[in-house]
Amino acid sequence: FNLGALYLYQEKYDEAEDLLKKSLEIREKIFAPNHPNISMCLSNLADIYKNMLRYEEAEQYYKRVVEIEKDYHGSDHMSYAEALSNLAGFYSAQGKLSDAENLYITSLEIQIKYVGPDHPSLAPQFNNLGLVYKGQKMYQDAEDLYKRSIQLVEKVYGLTHPSLANILNNLASLYNEMGRLSEAEPIYIIIFL
């Protein structure tokens, strides 16, 4: 499993797929069908298939991970929230923004119950939902979420955290798309200086 995951991150998808399928086969013999050890393999296989542009297979595996996490942990658990977020990210990349929106919202609701509304771990989730809203031309909602994400990162890590540049870039891009160039320009300057 670990070597398969390593190959995934090295973008050696064929090798990763072979190893992860073997790992999955072994785990399915050892564990119950809804065990989290199985969902870890499935999640990595879904990532491989997404990267190999095998979208139907990727979606199938992401959905199975969601089912396993829900069956094993329940619909109010962080592992389930993470699985929903991964499926939402897949849908967002596919342009299925309405599906992505609903999944991100449900995932955020669960995460907020565990960590509270001001935890920095929520920043990527707010950013991702902001990207969905931008894609849906829901500009005010996107702006609010980007600003919330920036606030969470700034509060804990300060202005030099690497993830802040990505969020700021998304906000500047939003302003650019909205024709608010005078607001986009100073953000771009901050990012690229």
Short mmCIF file of N, CA and C in Angstrom, two decimals:
data_model
loop_
_atom_site.label_atom_id
_atom_site.label_comp_id
_atom_site.label_asym_id
_atom_site.label_seq_id
_atom_site.Cartn_x
_atom_site.Cartn_y
_atom_site.Cartn_z
N PHE A 1 0.83 -1.20 0.00
CA PHE A 1 0.00 0.00 0.00
C PHE A 1 0.86 1.25 0.00
N ASN A 2 1.84 1.33 0.88
CA ASN A 2 2.67 2.53 0.96
C ASN A 2 3.46 2.77 -0.32
N LEU A 3 3.98 1.70 -0.91
CA LEU A 3 4.71 1.86 -2.16
C LEU A 3 3.77 2.31 -3.28
N GLY A 4 2.56 1.77 -3.28
CA GLY A 4 1.56 2.21 -4.27
C GLY A 4 1.23 3.68 -4.11
N ALA A 5 1.08 4.13 -2.86
CA ALA A 5 0.80 5.54 -2.60
C ALA A 5 1.98 6.41 -3.03
N LEU A 6 3.20 5.92 -2.79
CA LEU A 6 4.39 6.65 -3.23
C LEU A 6 4.41 6.80 -4.74
N TYR A 7 4.12 5.72 -5.45
CA TYR A 7 4.07 5.79 -6.91
C TYR A 7 3.00 6.75 -7.40
N LEU A 8 1.88 6.79 -6.69
CA LEU A 8 0.83 7.75 -7.04
C LEU A 8 1.38 9.17 -6.98
N TYR A 9 2.06 9.50 -5.89
CA TYR A 9 2.57 10.86 -5.73
C TYR A 9 3.75 11.15 -6.66
N GLN A 10 4.40 10.09 -7.15
CA GLN A 10 5.46 10.26 -8.14
C GLN A 10 4.91 10.25 -9.57
N GLU A 11 3.59 10.13 -9.68
CA GLU A 11 2.88 10.09 -10.96
C GLU A 11 3.27 8.88 -11.80
N LYS A 12 3.62 7.78 -11.15
CA LYS A 12 3.85 6.50 -11.82
C LYS A 12 2.55 5.70 -11.68
N TYR A 13 1.57 6.11 -12.46
CA TYR A 13 0.20 5.64 -12.25
C TYR A 13 0.01 4.15 -12.54
N ASP A 14 0.63 3.63 -13.58
CA ASP A 14 0.47 2.21 -13.88
C ASP A 14 1.01 1.34 -12.76
N GLU A 15 2.21 1.67 -12.27
CA GLU A 15 2.81 0.91 -11.17
C GLU A 15 1.97 1.05 -9.91
N ALA A 16 1.51 2.26 -9.64
CA ALA A 16 0.69 2.51 -8.46
C ALA A 16 -0.61 1.73 -8.52
N GLU A 17 -1.23 1.73 -9.69
CA GLU A 17 -2.48 1.00 -9.84
C GLU A 17 -2.29 -0.49 -9.56
N ASP A 18 -1.26 -1.08 -10.13
CA ASP A 18 -1.01 -2.51 -9.91
C ASP A 18 -0.84 -2.83 -8.43
N LEU A 19 0.00 -2.06 -7.76
CA LEU A 19 0.25 -2.33 -6.34
C LEU A 19 -0.98 -2.09 -5.48
N LEU A 20 -1.71 -1.02 -5.77
CA LEU A 20 -2.90 -0.72 -4.96
C LEU A 20 -4.01 -1.72 -5.20
N LYS A 21 -4.13 -2.21 -6.41
CA LYS A 21 -5.14 -3.25 -6.66
C LYS A 21 -4.79 -4.53 -5.89
N LYS A 22 -3.50 -4.89 -5.86
CA LYS A 22 -3.08 -6.06 -5.09
C LYS A 22 -3.34 -5.84 -3.60
N SER A 23 -3.02 -4.65 -3.14
CA SER A 23 -3.27 -4.33 -1.73
C SER A 23 -4.76 -4.39 -1.40
N LEU A 24 -5.57 -3.87 -2.30
CA LEU A 24 -7.01 -3.90 -2.11
C LEU A 24 -7.53 -5.34 -2.05
N GLU A 25 -7.02 -6.15 -2.95
CA GLU A 25 -7.44 -7.56 -2.98
C GLU A 25 -7.13 -8.26 -1.66
N ILE A 26 -5.94 -8.00 -1.12
CA ILE A 26 -5.55 -8.60 0.16
C ILE A 26 -6.42 -8.06 1.29
N ARG A 27 -6.61 -6.76 1.32
CA ARG A 27 -7.41 -6.15 2.38
C ARG A 27 -8.86 -6.62 2.35
N GLU A 28 -9.39 -6.84 1.16
CA GLU A 28 -10.78 -7.31 1.06
C GLU A 28 -10.93 -8.73 1.59
N LYS A 29 -9.83 -9.49 1.62
CA LYS A 29 -9.88 -10.83 2.20
C LYS A 29 -9.77 -10.78 3.72
N ILE A 30 -9.09 -9.77 4.24
CA ILE A 30 -8.82 -9.68 5.67
C ILE A 30 -9.91 -8.91 6.43
N PHE A 31 -10.35 -7.80 5.86
CA PHE A 31 -11.25 -6.89 6.56
C PHE A 31 -12.68 -7.02 6.04
N ALA A 32 -13.59 -6.52 6.85
CA ALA A 32 -15.00 -6.44 6.44
C ALA A 32 -15.10 -5.49 5.25
N PRO A 33 -16.14 -5.65 4.41
CA PRO A 33 -16.25 -4.84 3.19
C PRO A 33 -16.34 -3.33 3.43
N ASN A 34 -16.74 -2.93 4.62
CA ASN A 34 -16.89 -1.50 4.90
C ASN A 34 -15.81 -0.98 5.85
N HIS A 35 -14.66 -1.64 5.88
CA HIS A 35 -13.59 -1.24 6.80
C HIS A 35 -12.78 -0.07 6.21
N PRO A 36 -12.37 0.88 7.06
CA PRO A 36 -11.60 2.03 6.58
C PRO A 36 -10.28 1.67 5.90
N ASN A 37 -9.67 0.54 6.25
CA ASN A 37 -8.44 0.14 5.56
C ASN A 37 -8.69 -0.13 4.08
N ILE A 38 -9.89 -0.52 3.75
CA ILE A 38 -10.25 -0.71 2.35
C ILE A 38 -10.47 0.64 1.68
N SER A 39 -11.10 1.55 2.39
CA SER A 39 -11.38 2.86 1.79
C SER A 39 -10.10 3.63 1.48
N MET A 40 -9.03 3.42 2.27
CA MET A 40 -7.76 4.10 1.97
C MET A 40 -7.23 3.68 0.60
N CYS A 41 -7.28 2.39 0.31
CA CYS A 41 -6.84 1.91 -1.01
C CYS A 41 -7.73 2.46 -2.12
N LEU A 42 -9.03 2.41 -1.86
CA LEU A 42 -9.99 2.89 -2.87
C LEU A 42 -9.78 4.37 -3.17
N SER A 43 -9.51 5.14 -2.14
CA SER A 43 -9.30 6.58 -2.32
C SER A 43 -8.07 6.84 -3.18
N ASN A 44 -6.99 6.10 -2.92
CA ASN A 44 -5.79 6.26 -3.74
C ASN A 44 -6.03 5.79 -5.17
N LEU A 45 -6.77 4.71 -5.33
CA LEU A 45 -7.11 4.25 -6.69
C LEU A 45 -7.96 5.29 -7.41
N ALA A 46 -8.89 5.91 -6.70
CA ALA A 46 -9.71 6.96 -7.30
C ALA A 46 -8.83 8.11 -7.79
N ASP A 47 -7.84 8.49 -6.97
CA ASP A 47 -6.93 9.56 -7.38
C ASP A 47 -6.14 9.17 -8.63
N ILE A 48 -5.71 7.92 -8.67
CA ILE A 48 -4.98 7.43 -9.85
C ILE A 48 -5.86 7.53 -11.09
N TYR A 49 -7.07 7.02 -10.99
CA TYR A 49 -7.96 7.02 -12.15
C TYR A 49 -8.32 8.43 -12.59
N LYS A 50 -8.47 9.32 -11.62
CA LYS A 50 -8.73 10.72 -11.97
C LYS A 50 -7.55 11.28 -12.77
N ASN A 51 -6.34 11.03 -12.29
CA ASN A 51 -5.15 11.54 -12.96
C ASN A 51 -4.90 10.88 -14.31
N MET A 52 -5.40 9.65 -14.47
CA MET A 52 -5.27 8.95 -15.75
C MET A 52 -6.44 9.25 -16.68
N LEU A 53 -7.31 10.16 -16.25
CA LEU A 53 -8.49 10.58 -17.01
C LEU A 53 -9.50 9.44 -17.18
N ARG A 54 -9.51 8.52 -16.27
CA ARG A 54 -10.47 7.43 -16.26
C ARG A 54 -11.56 7.80 -15.25
N TYR A 55 -12.36 8.77 -15.66
CA TYR A 55 -13.27 9.44 -14.73
C TYR A 55 -14.38 8.56 -14.18
N GLU A 56 -14.92 7.68 -15.00
CA GLU A 56 -16.00 6.82 -14.51
C GLU A 56 -15.51 5.92 -13.38
N GLU A 57 -14.32 5.37 -13.55
CA GLU A 57 -13.75 4.52 -12.51
C GLU A 57 -13.43 5.34 -11.26
N ALA A 58 -12.89 6.52 -11.47
CA ALA A 58 -12.56 7.39 -10.34
C ALA A 58 -13.82 7.71 -9.54
N GLU A 59 -14.86 8.11 -10.22
CA GLU A 59 -16.11 8.45 -9.53
C GLU A 59 -16.65 7.26 -8.75
N GLN A 60 -16.62 6.10 -9.37
CA GLN A 60 -17.10 4.88 -8.73
C GLN A 60 -16.34 4.63 -7.42
N TYR A 61 -15.03 4.79 -7.43
CA TYR A 61 -14.21 4.55 -6.24
C TYR A 61 -14.45 5.64 -5.19
N TYR A 62 -14.52 6.90 -5.62
CA TYR A 62 -14.80 7.97 -4.65
C TYR A 62 -16.15 7.74 -3.95
N LYS A 63 -17.14 7.33 -4.72
CA LYS A 63 -18.46 7.06 -4.14
C LYS A 63 -18.41 5.88 -3.17
N ARG A 64 -17.64 4.87 -3.52
CA ARG A 64 -17.53 3.72 -2.63
C ARG A 64 -16.86 4.11 -1.31
N VAL A 65 -15.87 4.98 -1.37
CA VAL A 65 -15.21 5.47 -0.15
C VAL A 65 -16.23 6.20 0.72
N VAL A 66 -17.05 7.04 0.10
CA VAL A 66 -18.09 7.75 0.85
C VAL A 66 -19.00 6.75 1.56
N GLU A 67 -19.43 5.73 0.83
CA GLU A 67 -20.32 4.72 1.41
C GLU A 67 -19.66 3.99 2.58
N ILE A 68 -18.40 3.59 2.39
CA ILE A 68 -17.69 2.87 3.45
C ILE A 68 -17.55 3.73 4.70
N GLU A 69 -17.13 4.98 4.52
CA GLU A 69 -16.93 5.86 5.67
C GLU A 69 -18.25 6.13 6.39
N LYS A 70 -19.32 6.27 5.64
CA LYS A 70 -20.63 6.49 6.25
C LYS A 70 -21.09 5.23 7.00
N ASP A 71 -20.94 4.08 6.36
CA ASP A 71 -21.36 2.83 7.00
C ASP A 71 -20.54 2.53 8.26
N TYR A 72 -19.25 2.78 8.19
CA TYR A 72 -18.36 2.42 9.30
C TYR A 72 -18.41 3.44 10.44
N HIS A 73 -18.35 4.72 10.09
CA HIS A 73 -18.24 5.76 11.10
C HIS A 73 -19.55 6.51 11.37
N GLY A 74 -20.47 6.49 10.42
CA GLY A 74 -21.68 7.27 10.53
C GLY A 74 -21.57 8.56 9.74
N SER A 75 -22.69 9.23 9.59
CA SER A 75 -22.74 10.42 8.73
C SER A 75 -22.36 11.70 9.46
N ASP A 76 -21.80 11.57 10.65
CA ASP A 76 -21.41 12.75 11.42
C ASP A 76 -19.96 12.62 11.90
N HIS A 77 -19.11 12.05 11.05
CA HIS A 77 -17.73 11.77 11.43
C HIS A 77 -16.77 12.47 10.47
N MET A 78 -15.61 12.84 10.98
CA MET A 78 -14.63 13.56 10.16
C MET A 78 -14.15 12.75 8.95
N SER A 79 -14.03 11.44 9.09
CA SER A 79 -13.61 10.62 7.95
C SER A 79 -14.65 10.66 6.83
N TYR A 80 -15.90 10.67 7.23
CA TYR A 80 -16.98 10.79 6.24
C TYR A 80 -16.92 12.17 5.58
N ALA A 81 -16.68 13.21 6.38
CA ALA A 81 -16.57 14.57 5.84
C ALA A 81 -15.42 14.66 4.83
N GLU A 82 -14.30 14.01 5.14
CA GLU A 82 -13.16 14.03 4.22
C GLU A 82 -13.50 13.32 2.91
N ALA A 83 -14.20 12.20 3.02
CA ALA A 83 -14.61 11.46 1.82
C ALA A 83 -15.55 12.31 0.96
N LEU A 84 -16.48 13.00 1.61
CA LEU A 84 -17.38 13.89 0.87
C LEU A 84 -16.60 15.00 0.17
N SER A 85 -15.63 15.55 0.87
CA SER A 85 -14.82 16.62 0.30
C SER A 85 -14.02 16.14 -0.91
N ASN A 86 -13.49 14.92 -0.83
CA ASN A 86 -12.75 14.37 -1.97
C ASN A 86 -13.66 14.17 -3.18
N LEU A 87 -14.86 13.66 -2.94
CA LEU A 87 -15.82 13.49 -4.04
C LEU A 87 -16.23 14.86 -4.59
N ALA A 88 -16.41 15.83 -3.70
CA ALA A 88 -16.75 17.19 -4.13
C ALA A 88 -15.65 17.77 -5.02
N GLY A 89 -14.40 17.57 -4.63
CA GLY A 89 -13.28 18.06 -5.44
C GLY A 89 -13.27 17.43 -6.82
N PHE A 90 -13.58 16.14 -6.87
CA PHE A 90 -13.66 15.44 -8.15
C PHE A 90 -14.77 16.05 -9.00
N TYR A 91 -15.95 16.24 -8.40
CA TYR A 91 -17.06 16.81 -9.15
C TYR A 91 -16.76 18.24 -9.60
N SER A 92 -16.12 19.00 -8.74
CA SER A 92 -15.77 20.37 -9.10
C SER A 92 -14.86 20.38 -10.33
N ALA A 93 -13.87 19.50 -10.35
CA ALA A 93 -12.96 19.42 -11.49
C ALA A 93 -13.68 18.96 -12.76
N GLN A 94 -14.77 18.23 -12.60
CA GLN A 94 -15.55 17.75 -13.73
C GLN A 94 -16.58 18.79 -14.19
N GLY A 95 -16.69 19.90 -13.46
CA GLY A 95 -17.67 20.92 -13.81
C GLY A 95 -19.06 20.62 -13.27
N LYS A 96 -19.17 19.62 -12.41
CA LYS A 96 -20.46 19.28 -11.78
C LYS A 96 -20.58 20.11 -10.50
N LEU A 97 -20.76 21.41 -10.70
CA LEU A 97 -20.64 22.35 -9.59
C LEU A 97 -21.76 22.23 -8.56
N SER A 98 -22.95 21.94 -9.00
CA SER A 98 -24.06 21.79 -8.06
C SER A 98 -23.82 20.60 -7.13
N ASP A 99 -23.37 19.49 -7.70
CA ASP A 99 -23.04 18.32 -6.88
C ASP A 99 -21.91 18.63 -5.91
N ALA A 100 -20.88 19.30 -6.43
CA ALA A 100 -19.74 19.66 -5.59
C ALA A 100 -20.17 20.59 -4.46
N GLU A 101 -20.99 21.56 -4.77
CA GLU A 101 -21.46 22.51 -3.76
C GLU A 101 -22.14 21.78 -2.60
N ASN A 102 -23.08 20.92 -2.92
CA ASN A 102 -23.82 20.22 -1.87
C ASN A 102 -22.90 19.37 -1.00
N LEU A 103 -21.95 18.69 -1.61
CA LEU A 103 -21.02 17.85 -0.86
C LEU A 103 -20.08 18.68 0.02
N TYR A 104 -19.57 19.78 -0.54
CA TYR A 104 -18.69 20.65 0.26
C TYR A 104 -19.45 21.23 1.46
N ILE A 105 -20.68 21.64 1.25
CA ILE A 105 -21.46 22.21 2.35
C ILE A 105 -21.68 21.17 3.44
N THR A 106 -22.07 19.96 3.06
CA THR A 106 -22.28 18.91 4.05
C THR A 106 -20.97 18.60 4.78
N SER A 107 -19.88 18.51 4.05
CA SER A 107 -18.58 18.25 4.66
C SER A 107 -18.21 19.35 5.65
N LEU A 108 -18.41 20.59 5.26
CA LEU A 108 -18.09 21.71 6.16
C LEU A 108 -18.95 21.68 7.42
N GLU A 109 -20.22 21.38 7.26
CA GLU A 109 -21.11 21.32 8.43
C GLU A 109 -20.61 20.30 9.44
N ILE A 110 -20.18 19.15 8.96
CA ILE A 110 -19.66 18.11 9.85
C ILE A 110 -18.37 18.59 10.50
N GLN A 111 -17.46 19.14 9.72
CA GLN A 111 -16.17 19.57 10.26
C GLN A 111 -16.33 20.68 11.29
N ILE A 112 -17.24 21.59 11.05
CA ILE A 112 -17.47 22.69 12.00
C ILE A 112 -17.96 22.15 13.34
N LYS A 113 -18.75 21.09 13.31
CA LYS A 113 -19.21 20.47 14.56
C LYS A 113 -18.03 19.96 15.39
N TYR A 114 -16.98 19.49 14.72
CA TYR A 114 -15.83 18.93 15.43
C TYR A 114 -14.82 19.98 15.86
N VAL A 115 -14.52 20.92 14.99
CA VAL A 115 -13.41 21.84 15.27
C VAL A 115 -13.85 23.28 15.53
N GLY A 116 -15.13 23.57 15.35
CA GLY A 116 -15.62 24.94 15.51
C GLY A 116 -15.44 25.72 14.21
N PRO A 117 -16.08 26.88 14.13
CA PRO A 117 -16.10 27.64 12.87
C PRO A 117 -14.81 28.40 12.56
N ASP A 118 -13.89 28.48 13.52
CA ASP A 118 -12.71 29.31 13.33
C ASP A 118 -11.41 28.51 13.25
N HIS A 119 -11.51 27.23 12.98
CA HIS A 119 -10.30 26.40 12.94
C HIS A 119 -9.61 26.54 11.58
N PRO A 120 -8.28 26.67 11.59
CA PRO A 120 -7.56 26.87 10.32
C PRO A 120 -7.69 25.70 9.35
N SER A 121 -8.03 24.51 9.84
CA SER A 121 -8.19 23.37 8.93
C SER A 121 -9.38 23.56 7.99
N LEU A 122 -10.24 24.51 8.31
CA LEU A 122 -11.40 24.78 7.46
C LEU A 122 -11.06 25.68 6.27
N ALA A 123 -9.92 26.34 6.32
CA ALA A 123 -9.55 27.29 5.27
C ALA A 123 -9.58 26.66 3.87
N PRO A 124 -8.98 25.48 3.67
CA PRO A 124 -9.05 24.89 2.32
C PRO A 124 -10.48 24.57 1.88
N GLN A 125 -11.32 24.20 2.84
CA GLN A 125 -12.70 23.87 2.50
C GLN A 125 -13.46 25.13 2.07
N PHE A 126 -13.27 26.22 2.80
CA PHE A 126 -13.90 27.48 2.40
C PHE A 126 -13.40 27.92 1.03
N ASN A 127 -12.09 27.77 0.81
CA ASN A 127 -11.51 28.13 -0.49
C ASN A 127 -12.11 27.29 -1.61
N ASN A 128 -12.21 25.99 -1.39
CA ASN A 128 -12.75 25.10 -2.43
C ASN A 128 -14.21 25.41 -2.74
N LEU A 129 -14.99 25.66 -1.71
CA LEU A 129 -16.39 26.04 -1.94
C LEU A 129 -16.45 27.38 -2.65
N GLY A 130 -15.52 28.28 -2.32
CA GLY A 130 -15.44 29.55 -3.03
C GLY A 130 -15.18 29.36 -4.52
N LEU A 131 -14.33 28.42 -4.86
CA LEU A 131 -14.07 28.12 -6.28
C LEU A 131 -15.33 27.63 -6.98
N VAL A 132 -16.11 26.82 -6.28
CA VAL A 132 -17.37 26.33 -6.85
C VAL A 132 -18.32 27.51 -7.09
N TYR A 133 -18.44 28.37 -6.08
CA TYR A 133 -19.33 29.53 -6.24
C TYR A 133 -18.87 30.46 -7.36
N LYS A 134 -17.56 30.62 -7.49
CA LYS A 134 -17.05 31.43 -8.59
C LYS A 134 -17.46 30.82 -9.92
N GLY A 135 -17.33 29.51 -10.03
CA GLY A 135 -17.73 28.81 -11.25
C GLY A 135 -19.21 28.93 -11.54
N GLN A 136 -20.01 29.10 -10.49
CA GLN A 136 -21.46 29.26 -10.64
C GLN A 136 -21.86 30.73 -10.79
N LYS A 137 -20.86 31.60 -10.86
CA LYS A 137 -21.07 33.05 -10.97
C LYS A 137 -21.76 33.63 -9.72
N MET A 138 -21.59 32.96 -8.61
CA MET A 138 -22.11 33.44 -7.32
C MET A 138 -20.97 34.20 -6.63
N TYR A 139 -20.68 35.37 -7.21
CA TYR A 139 -19.46 36.08 -6.87
C TYR A 139 -19.40 36.55 -5.42
N GLN A 140 -20.48 37.05 -4.89
CA GLN A 140 -20.45 37.54 -3.51
C GLN A 140 -20.18 36.40 -2.54
N ASP A 141 -20.82 35.26 -2.77
CA ASP A 141 -20.59 34.09 -1.92
C ASP A 141 -19.14 33.63 -2.01
N ALA A 142 -18.60 33.63 -3.23
CA ALA A 142 -17.20 33.23 -3.43
C ALA A 142 -16.27 34.19 -2.69
N GLU A 143 -16.51 35.49 -2.85
CA GLU A 143 -15.67 36.48 -2.18
C GLU A 143 -15.70 36.29 -0.67
N ASP A 144 -16.89 36.10 -0.11
CA ASP A 144 -17.02 35.92 1.34
C ASP A 144 -16.22 34.71 1.82
N LEU A 145 -16.27 33.62 1.05
CA LEU A 145 -15.56 32.41 1.46
C LEU A 145 -14.05 32.56 1.31
N TYR A 146 -13.59 33.22 0.26
CA TYR A 146 -12.16 33.46 0.11
C TYR A 146 -11.65 34.32 1.28
N LYS A 147 -12.40 35.35 1.61
CA LYS A 147 -11.98 36.23 2.71
C LYS A 147 -11.97 35.48 4.04
N ARG A 148 -12.94 34.61 4.23
CA ARG A 148 -13.00 33.80 5.45
C ARG A 148 -11.79 32.87 5.51
N SER A 149 -11.46 32.27 4.40
CA SER A 149 -10.32 31.38 4.31
C SER A 149 -9.01 32.14 4.61
N ILE A 150 -8.87 33.31 4.02
CA ILE A 150 -7.69 34.15 4.26
C ILE A 150 -7.59 34.50 5.73
N GLN A 151 -8.70 34.88 6.32
CA GLN A 151 -8.73 35.26 7.74
C GLN A 151 -8.25 34.11 8.63
N LEU A 152 -8.69 32.89 8.35
CA LEU A 152 -8.31 31.74 9.16
C LEU A 152 -6.81 31.43 9.04
N VAL A 153 -6.29 31.51 7.83
CA VAL A 153 -4.87 31.23 7.62
C VAL A 153 -4.03 32.34 8.27
N GLU A 154 -4.40 33.58 8.04
CA GLU A 154 -3.65 34.71 8.59
C GLU A 154 -3.61 34.67 10.12
N LYS A 155 -4.73 34.36 10.72
CA LYS A 155 -4.85 34.37 12.17
C LYS A 155 -3.86 33.41 12.83
N VAL A 156 -3.68 32.26 12.24
CA VAL A 156 -2.84 31.24 12.85
C VAL A 156 -1.41 31.27 12.32
N TYR A 157 -1.25 31.46 11.02
CA TYR A 157 0.07 31.30 10.41
C TYR A 157 0.71 32.61 9.97
N GLY A 158 -0.04 33.67 9.95
CA GLY A 158 0.51 34.94 9.49
C GLY A 158 0.44 35.09 7.98
N LEU A 159 1.06 36.13 7.49
CA LEU A 159 0.97 36.48 6.07
C LEU A 159 1.93 35.71 5.18
N THR A 160 2.79 34.88 5.76
CA THR A 160 3.80 34.22 4.94
C THR A 160 3.51 32.74 4.69
N HIS A 161 2.39 32.26 5.12
CA HIS A 161 2.09 30.84 4.92
C HIS A 161 1.86 30.56 3.44
N PRO A 162 2.43 29.47 2.91
CA PRO A 162 2.33 29.19 1.46
C PRO A 162 0.90 29.06 0.94
N SER A 163 0.00 28.51 1.73
CA SER A 163 -1.37 28.33 1.23
C SER A 163 -2.09 29.66 1.04
N LEU A 164 -1.60 30.69 1.72
CA LEU A 164 -2.23 32.00 1.59
C LEU A 164 -2.10 32.55 0.17
N ALA A 165 -0.99 32.28 -0.49
CA ALA A 165 -0.79 32.77 -1.86
C ALA A 165 -1.85 32.20 -2.80
N ASN A 166 -2.18 30.94 -2.64
CA ASN A 166 -3.19 30.31 -3.48
C ASN A 166 -4.56 30.95 -3.27
N ILE A 167 -4.91 31.16 -2.03
CA ILE A 167 -6.23 31.75 -1.71
C ILE A 167 -6.29 33.19 -2.21
N LEU A 168 -5.21 33.93 -1.99
CA LEU A 168 -5.17 35.32 -2.47
C LEU A 168 -5.26 35.35 -4.00
N ASN A 169 -4.60 34.43 -4.65
CA ASN A 169 -4.69 34.36 -6.11
C ASN A 169 -6.13 34.10 -6.56
N ASN A 170 -6.83 33.23 -5.85
CA ASN A 170 -8.23 32.96 -6.18
C ASN A 170 -9.09 34.20 -6.00
N LEU A 171 -8.83 34.95 -4.93
CA LEU A 171 -9.59 36.19 -4.69
C LEU A 171 -9.28 37.21 -5.78
N ALA A 172 -8.02 37.37 -6.12
CA ALA A 172 -7.64 38.32 -7.17
C ALA A 172 -8.26 37.92 -8.51
N SER A 173 -8.25 36.64 -8.80
CA SER A 173 -8.86 36.14 -10.03
C SER A 173 -10.36 36.43 -10.06
N LEU A 174 -10.99 36.27 -8.92
CA LEU A 174 -12.42 36.59 -8.81
C LEU A 174 -12.65 38.07 -9.11
N TYR A 175 -11.86 38.94 -8.47
CA TYR A 175 -12.01 40.37 -8.71
C TYR A 175 -11.77 40.70 -10.18
N ASN A 176 -10.78 40.07 -10.77
CA ASN A 176 -10.48 40.27 -12.18
C ASN A 176 -11.69 39.89 -13.04
N GLU A 177 -12.27 38.72 -12.75
CA GLU A 177 -13.43 38.25 -13.51
C GLU A 177 -14.63 39.17 -13.34
N MET A 178 -14.73 39.80 -12.17
CA MET A 178 -15.85 40.70 -11.89
C MET A 178 -15.61 42.10 -12.45
N GLY A 179 -14.41 42.33 -13.00
CA GLY A 179 -14.08 43.66 -13.52
C GLY A 179 -13.61 44.61 -12.43
N ARG A 180 -13.31 44.10 -11.25
CA ARG A 180 -12.85 44.92 -10.13
C ARG A 180 -11.31 44.91 -10.13
N LEU A 181 -10.76 45.45 -11.21
CA LEU A 181 -9.32 45.39 -11.44
C LEU A 181 -8.52 46.16 -10.41
N SER A 182 -9.06 47.24 -9.91
CA SER A 182 -8.33 48.03 -8.91
C SER A 182 -8.18 47.27 -7.60
N GLU A 183 -9.05 46.29 -7.35
CA GLU A 183 -8.92 45.45 -6.16
C GLU A 183 -8.04 44.23 -6.44
N ALA A 184 -8.05 43.76 -7.68
CA ALA A 184 -7.26 42.59 -8.04
C ALA A 184 -5.77 42.91 -8.09
N GLU A 185 -5.43 44.07 -8.65
CA GLU A 185 -4.03 44.40 -8.87
C GLU A 185 -3.16 44.36 -7.61
N PRO A 186 -3.57 45.01 -6.50
CA PRO A 186 -2.69 44.96 -5.32
C PRO A 186 -2.52 43.55 -4.75
N ILE A 187 -3.50 42.72 -4.92
CA ILE A 187 -3.38 41.34 -4.46
C ILE A 187 -2.38 40.60 -5.31
N TYR A 188 -2.45 40.77 -6.62
CA TYR A 188 -1.48 40.14 -7.51
C TYR A 188 -0.06 40.62 -7.17
N ILE A 189 0.08 41.89 -6.86
CA ILE A 189 1.40 42.43 -6.53
C ILE A 189 1.93 41.76 -5.27
N ILE A 190 1.08 41.59 -4.26
CA ILE A 190 1.50 40.93 -3.01
C ILE A 190 1.95 39.51 -3.30
N ILE A 191 1.20 38.82 -4.13
CA ILE A 191 1.49 37.41 -4.41
C ILE A 191 2.82 37.24 -5.12
N PHE A 192 3.06 38.08 -6.10
CA PHE A 192 4.20 37.86 -6.99
C PHE A 192 5.45 38.66 -6.60
N LEU A 193 5.41 39.35 -5.50
CA LEU A 193 6.62 40.07 -5.05
C LEU A 193 7.36 39.31 -4.00
#
